[in-house]
Coordinates of C-alpha atoms in Angstrom, one line a residue:
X170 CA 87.3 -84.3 84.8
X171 CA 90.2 -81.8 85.0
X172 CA 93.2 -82.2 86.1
X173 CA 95.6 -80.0 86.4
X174 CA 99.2 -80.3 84.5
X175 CA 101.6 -78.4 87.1
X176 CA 101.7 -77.3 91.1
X177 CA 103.1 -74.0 91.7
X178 CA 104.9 -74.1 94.8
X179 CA 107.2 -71.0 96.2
X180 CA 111.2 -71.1 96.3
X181 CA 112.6 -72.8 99.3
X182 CA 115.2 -70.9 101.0
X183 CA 118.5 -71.5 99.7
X184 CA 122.0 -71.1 101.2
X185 CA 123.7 -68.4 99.6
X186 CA 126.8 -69.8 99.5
X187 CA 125.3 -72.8 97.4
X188 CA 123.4 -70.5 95.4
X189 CA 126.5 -69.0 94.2
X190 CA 127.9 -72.5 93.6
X191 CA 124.9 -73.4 91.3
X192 CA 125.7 -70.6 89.5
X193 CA 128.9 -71.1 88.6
X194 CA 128.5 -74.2 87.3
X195 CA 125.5 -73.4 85.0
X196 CA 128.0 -70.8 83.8
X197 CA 130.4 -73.6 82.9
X198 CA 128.1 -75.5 82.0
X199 CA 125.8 -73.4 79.4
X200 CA 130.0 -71.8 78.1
X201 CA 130.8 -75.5 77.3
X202 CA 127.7 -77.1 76.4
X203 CA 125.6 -74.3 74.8
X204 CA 127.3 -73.4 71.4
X205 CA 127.0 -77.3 70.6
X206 CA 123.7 -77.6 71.7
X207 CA 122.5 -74.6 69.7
X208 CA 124.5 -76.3 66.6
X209 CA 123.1 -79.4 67.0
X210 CA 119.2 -77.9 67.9
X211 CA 119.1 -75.9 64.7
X212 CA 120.2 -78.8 62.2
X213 CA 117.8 -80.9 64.0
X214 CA 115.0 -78.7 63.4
X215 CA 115.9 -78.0 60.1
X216 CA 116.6 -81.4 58.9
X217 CA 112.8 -82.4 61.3
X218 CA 110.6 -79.2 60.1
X219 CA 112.5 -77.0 57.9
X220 CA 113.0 -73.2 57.9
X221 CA 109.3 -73.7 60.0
X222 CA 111.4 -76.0 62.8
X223 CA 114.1 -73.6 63.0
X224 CA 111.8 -70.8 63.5
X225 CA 110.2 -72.9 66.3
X226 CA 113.2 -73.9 68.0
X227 CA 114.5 -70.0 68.0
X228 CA 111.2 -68.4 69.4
X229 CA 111.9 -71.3 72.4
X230 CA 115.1 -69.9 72.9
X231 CA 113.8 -66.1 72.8
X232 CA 111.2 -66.7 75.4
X233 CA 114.1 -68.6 77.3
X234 CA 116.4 -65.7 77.4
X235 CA 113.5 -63.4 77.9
X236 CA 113.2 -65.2 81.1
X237 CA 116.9 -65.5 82.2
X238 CA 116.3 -61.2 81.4
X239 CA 113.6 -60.9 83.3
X240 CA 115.8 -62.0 86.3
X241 CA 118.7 -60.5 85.7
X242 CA 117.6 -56.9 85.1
X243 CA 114.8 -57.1 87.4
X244 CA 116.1 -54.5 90.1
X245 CA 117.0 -52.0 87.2
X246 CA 113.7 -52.6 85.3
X247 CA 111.4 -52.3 88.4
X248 CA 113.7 -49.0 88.8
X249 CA 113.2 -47.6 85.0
X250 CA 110.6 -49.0 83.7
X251 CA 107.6 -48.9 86.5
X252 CA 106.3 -46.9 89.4
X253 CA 105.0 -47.4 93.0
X254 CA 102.5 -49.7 93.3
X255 CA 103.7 -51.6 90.4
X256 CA 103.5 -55.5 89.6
X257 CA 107.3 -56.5 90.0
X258 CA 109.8 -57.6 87.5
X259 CA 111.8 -60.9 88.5
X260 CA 109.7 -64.0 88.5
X261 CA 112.1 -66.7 87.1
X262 CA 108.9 -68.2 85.5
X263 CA 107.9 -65.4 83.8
X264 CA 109.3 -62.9 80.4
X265 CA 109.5 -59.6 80.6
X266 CA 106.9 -59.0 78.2
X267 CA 104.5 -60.5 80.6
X268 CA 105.5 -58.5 83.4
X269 CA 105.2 -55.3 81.3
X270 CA 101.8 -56.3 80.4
X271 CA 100.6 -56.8 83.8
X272 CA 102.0 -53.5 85.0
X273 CA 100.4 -51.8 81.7
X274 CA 96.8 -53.3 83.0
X275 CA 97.5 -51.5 86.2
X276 CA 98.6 -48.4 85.1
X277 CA 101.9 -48.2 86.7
X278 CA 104.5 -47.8 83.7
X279 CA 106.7 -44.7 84.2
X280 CA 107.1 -42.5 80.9
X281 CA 110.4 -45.0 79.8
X282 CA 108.6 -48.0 80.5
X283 CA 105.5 -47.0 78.2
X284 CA 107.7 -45.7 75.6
X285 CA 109.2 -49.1 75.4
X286 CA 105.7 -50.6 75.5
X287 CA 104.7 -48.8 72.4
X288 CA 107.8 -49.4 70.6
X289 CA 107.3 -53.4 70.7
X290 CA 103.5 -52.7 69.9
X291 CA 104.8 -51.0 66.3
X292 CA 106.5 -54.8 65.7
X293 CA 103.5 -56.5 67.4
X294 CA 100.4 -55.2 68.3
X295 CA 99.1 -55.7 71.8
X296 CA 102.5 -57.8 72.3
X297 CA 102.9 -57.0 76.2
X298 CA 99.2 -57.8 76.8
X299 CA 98.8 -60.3 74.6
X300 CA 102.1 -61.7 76.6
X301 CA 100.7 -61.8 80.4
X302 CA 100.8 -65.9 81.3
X303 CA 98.6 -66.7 83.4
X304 CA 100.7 -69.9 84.6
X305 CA 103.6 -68.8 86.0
X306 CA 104.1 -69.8 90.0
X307 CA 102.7 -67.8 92.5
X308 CA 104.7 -65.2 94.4
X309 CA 104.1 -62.4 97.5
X310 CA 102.6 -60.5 94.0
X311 CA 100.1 -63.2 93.0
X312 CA 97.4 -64.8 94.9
X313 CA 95.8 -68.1 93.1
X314 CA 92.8 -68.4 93.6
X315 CA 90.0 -70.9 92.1
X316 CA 86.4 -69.9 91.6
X317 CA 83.0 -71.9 90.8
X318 CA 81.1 -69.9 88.8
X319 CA 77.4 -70.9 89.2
X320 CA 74.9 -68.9 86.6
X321 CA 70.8 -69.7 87.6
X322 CA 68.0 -67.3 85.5
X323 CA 70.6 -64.7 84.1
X324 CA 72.5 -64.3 87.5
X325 CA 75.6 -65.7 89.2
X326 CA 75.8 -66.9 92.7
X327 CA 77.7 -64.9 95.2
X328 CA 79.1 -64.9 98.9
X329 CA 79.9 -62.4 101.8
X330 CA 81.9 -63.3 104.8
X331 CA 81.6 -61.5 108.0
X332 CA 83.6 -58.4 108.2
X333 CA 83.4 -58.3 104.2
X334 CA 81.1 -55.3 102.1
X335 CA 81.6 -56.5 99.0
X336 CA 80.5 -59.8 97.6
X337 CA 83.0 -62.7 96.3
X338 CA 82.9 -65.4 93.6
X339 CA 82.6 -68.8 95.8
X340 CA 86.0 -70.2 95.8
X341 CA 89.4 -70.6 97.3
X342 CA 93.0 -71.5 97.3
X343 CA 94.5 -74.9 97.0
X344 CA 96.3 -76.7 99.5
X345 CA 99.9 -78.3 98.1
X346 CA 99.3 -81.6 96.0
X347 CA 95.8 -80.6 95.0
X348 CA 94.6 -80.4 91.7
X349 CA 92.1 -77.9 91.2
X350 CA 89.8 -80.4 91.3
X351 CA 90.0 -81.4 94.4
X352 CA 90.7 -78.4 95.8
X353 CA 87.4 -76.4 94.2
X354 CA 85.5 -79.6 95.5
X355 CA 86.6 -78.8 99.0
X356 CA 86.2 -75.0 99.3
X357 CA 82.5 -75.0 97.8
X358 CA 81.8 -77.8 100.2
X359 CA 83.4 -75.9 103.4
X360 CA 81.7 -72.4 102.0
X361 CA 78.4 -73.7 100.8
X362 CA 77.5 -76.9 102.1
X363 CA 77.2 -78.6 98.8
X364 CA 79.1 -81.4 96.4
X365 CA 80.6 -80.0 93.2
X366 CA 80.2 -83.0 90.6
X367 CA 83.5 -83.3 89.4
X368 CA 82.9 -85.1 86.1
X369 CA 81.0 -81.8 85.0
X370 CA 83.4 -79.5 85.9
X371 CA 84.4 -77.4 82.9
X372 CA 87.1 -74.5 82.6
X373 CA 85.9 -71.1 82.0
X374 CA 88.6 -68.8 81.8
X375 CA 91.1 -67.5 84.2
X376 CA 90.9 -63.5 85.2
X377 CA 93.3 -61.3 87.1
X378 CA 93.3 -57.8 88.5
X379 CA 94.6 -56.1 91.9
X380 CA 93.4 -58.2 94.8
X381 CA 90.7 -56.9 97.0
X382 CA 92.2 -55.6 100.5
X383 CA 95.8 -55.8 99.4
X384 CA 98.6 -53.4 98.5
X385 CA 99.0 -52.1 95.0
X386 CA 100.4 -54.5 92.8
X387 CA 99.4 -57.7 94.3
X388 CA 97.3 -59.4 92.0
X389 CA 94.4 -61.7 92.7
X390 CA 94.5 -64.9 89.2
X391 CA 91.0 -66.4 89.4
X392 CA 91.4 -69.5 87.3
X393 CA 86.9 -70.3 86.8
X394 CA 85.3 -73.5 86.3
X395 CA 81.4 -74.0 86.2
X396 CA 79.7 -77.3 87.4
X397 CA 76.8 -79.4 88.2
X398 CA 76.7 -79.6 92.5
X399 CA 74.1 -81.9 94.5
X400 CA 72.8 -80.7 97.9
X401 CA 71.2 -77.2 99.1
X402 CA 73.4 -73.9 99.3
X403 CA 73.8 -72.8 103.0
X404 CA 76.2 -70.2 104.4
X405 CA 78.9 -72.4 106.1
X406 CA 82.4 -71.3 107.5
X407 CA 82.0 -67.9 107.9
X408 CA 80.0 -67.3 105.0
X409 CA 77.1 -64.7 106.0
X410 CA 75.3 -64.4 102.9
X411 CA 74.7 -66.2 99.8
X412 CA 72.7 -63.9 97.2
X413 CA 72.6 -64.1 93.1
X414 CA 73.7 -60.9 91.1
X415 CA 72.9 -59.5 87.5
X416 CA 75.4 -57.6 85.3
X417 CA 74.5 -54.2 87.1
X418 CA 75.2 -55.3 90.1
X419 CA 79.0 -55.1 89.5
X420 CA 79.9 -52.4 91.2
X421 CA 79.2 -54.1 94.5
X422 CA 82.2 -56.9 94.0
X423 CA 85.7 -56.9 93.9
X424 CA 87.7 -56.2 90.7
X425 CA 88.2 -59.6 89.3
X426 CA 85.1 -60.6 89.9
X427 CA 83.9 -57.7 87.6
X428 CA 86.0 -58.7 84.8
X429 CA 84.4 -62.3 85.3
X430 CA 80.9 -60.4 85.0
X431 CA 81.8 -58.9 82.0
X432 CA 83.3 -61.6 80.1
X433 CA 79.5 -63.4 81.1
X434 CA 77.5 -60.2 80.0
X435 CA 79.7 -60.1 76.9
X436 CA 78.7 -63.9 76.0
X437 CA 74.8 -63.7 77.3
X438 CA 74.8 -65.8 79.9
X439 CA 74.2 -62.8 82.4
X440 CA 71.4 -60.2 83.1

């Protein structure tokens, strides 16, 4: 069975005022209690793990400030290093290297911003790709989505709602609390009329490109599980069609679901 580890919710509106407050004091706070913390963290490590715990505790601290970064500069990164219809910098949950991955997948680095990209590629190659995390909370840039992928003779199942041309994994979001267990089991009974079996449920992968319908820049995650179901597939709330695709069928889906048909292609399990 899986379960998943953390809910994503977004921010709650805060009172400026108190925002400011809160900010202050982590000021204080980190100016008082930092330099002994760091003291104390790196003899700990050392003393726990040796030069390999110290190395450990300072790459937690990198990706830390990398996030803290990410915040800080966003307005003047999203000015210098990326273009319009980028993926924004500013998520508190992500680094800047993840956010400049996911705007080099789209295409929308300016001239700076790719210059930069290729500079940290000569320390680490792929390092802004191989950066992107794919658990950082939903924003207005990110739609979650999860997805039962359901493979029968070389071809995966497939939906179309009314109004729709192109065709969708079967899927949906989750409501708050659920886990995506719960959530996957709901959507594929509301879309197709049938049970997922939960125990079988197993995670595939998750995949993420520019979401079908939307703006540039807002991204559609598909995190994919396959499993065993009980019942018959019928069209059911507001699904029109239900149909089975191969590999060359591709073109007729939206863009995630064509990196999901070529990560299946890629490992046999489709036509």
């Amino acid at each position: 069975m899986i379960k998943k580890k953390r809910v994503y919710r977004t921010d709650k509106t805060v009172n400026p005022i108190i925002g400011a407050l809160l900010f202050l004091i982590s000021i204080v706070l980190l100016a008082i209690s930092g330099p002994l913390g760091f003291v104390y963290g790196f003899f700990h490590s050392l003393f726990k793990k040796g030069f390999k715990g110290i190395g450990e505790y300072l790459l937690k601290i990198a990706i830390s400030v990398d996030q803290l970064g990410n915040v800080i500069m966003q307005h003047l990164l999203n000015t210098l290093w990326v273009k319009k219809g980028r993926y924004n910098f500013g998520n508190r949950d992500e680094t800047i290297s993840s956010a400049l991955g996911r705007n080099k997948k789209l295409g929308t680095l300016t001239a700076f911003g790719n210059w930069i990209d290729k500079f940290l590629d000569t320390i680490d190659p792929n390092h802004s790709l191989n950066s992107i995390d794919y658990y950082i909370e939903p924003t207005d840039q990110i739609i979650d989505k999860l997805a039962w992928i359901h493979i029968l003779d070389g071809r995966i199942l497939m939906t179309r709602t009314e109004g729709r041309d192109r065709y969708y994994i079967p899927g949906g979001q989750r409501k708050d609390g659920e886990s995506d267990a719960k959530a996957l089991l709901r959507e594929i009974r509301e879309e197709l009329s049938v049970e997922i079996e939960i125990d079988s449920l197993f995670f595939l992968g998750i995949f993420e490109a520019q979401a079908d319908g939307q703006k540039p820049g807002v991204l559609m995650r598909m995190t994919c599980y396959t499993a065993s179901y009980q019942g018959e597939l019928l069209p059911a709330d507001g699904t029109t069609e239900i149909v089975f695709l191969r590999h060359e069928d591709r073109h007729m889906v939206a863009e995630v679901d064509m990196l999901v048909f070529e990560y299946l292609w890629e490992k046999g399990l489709l036509e």
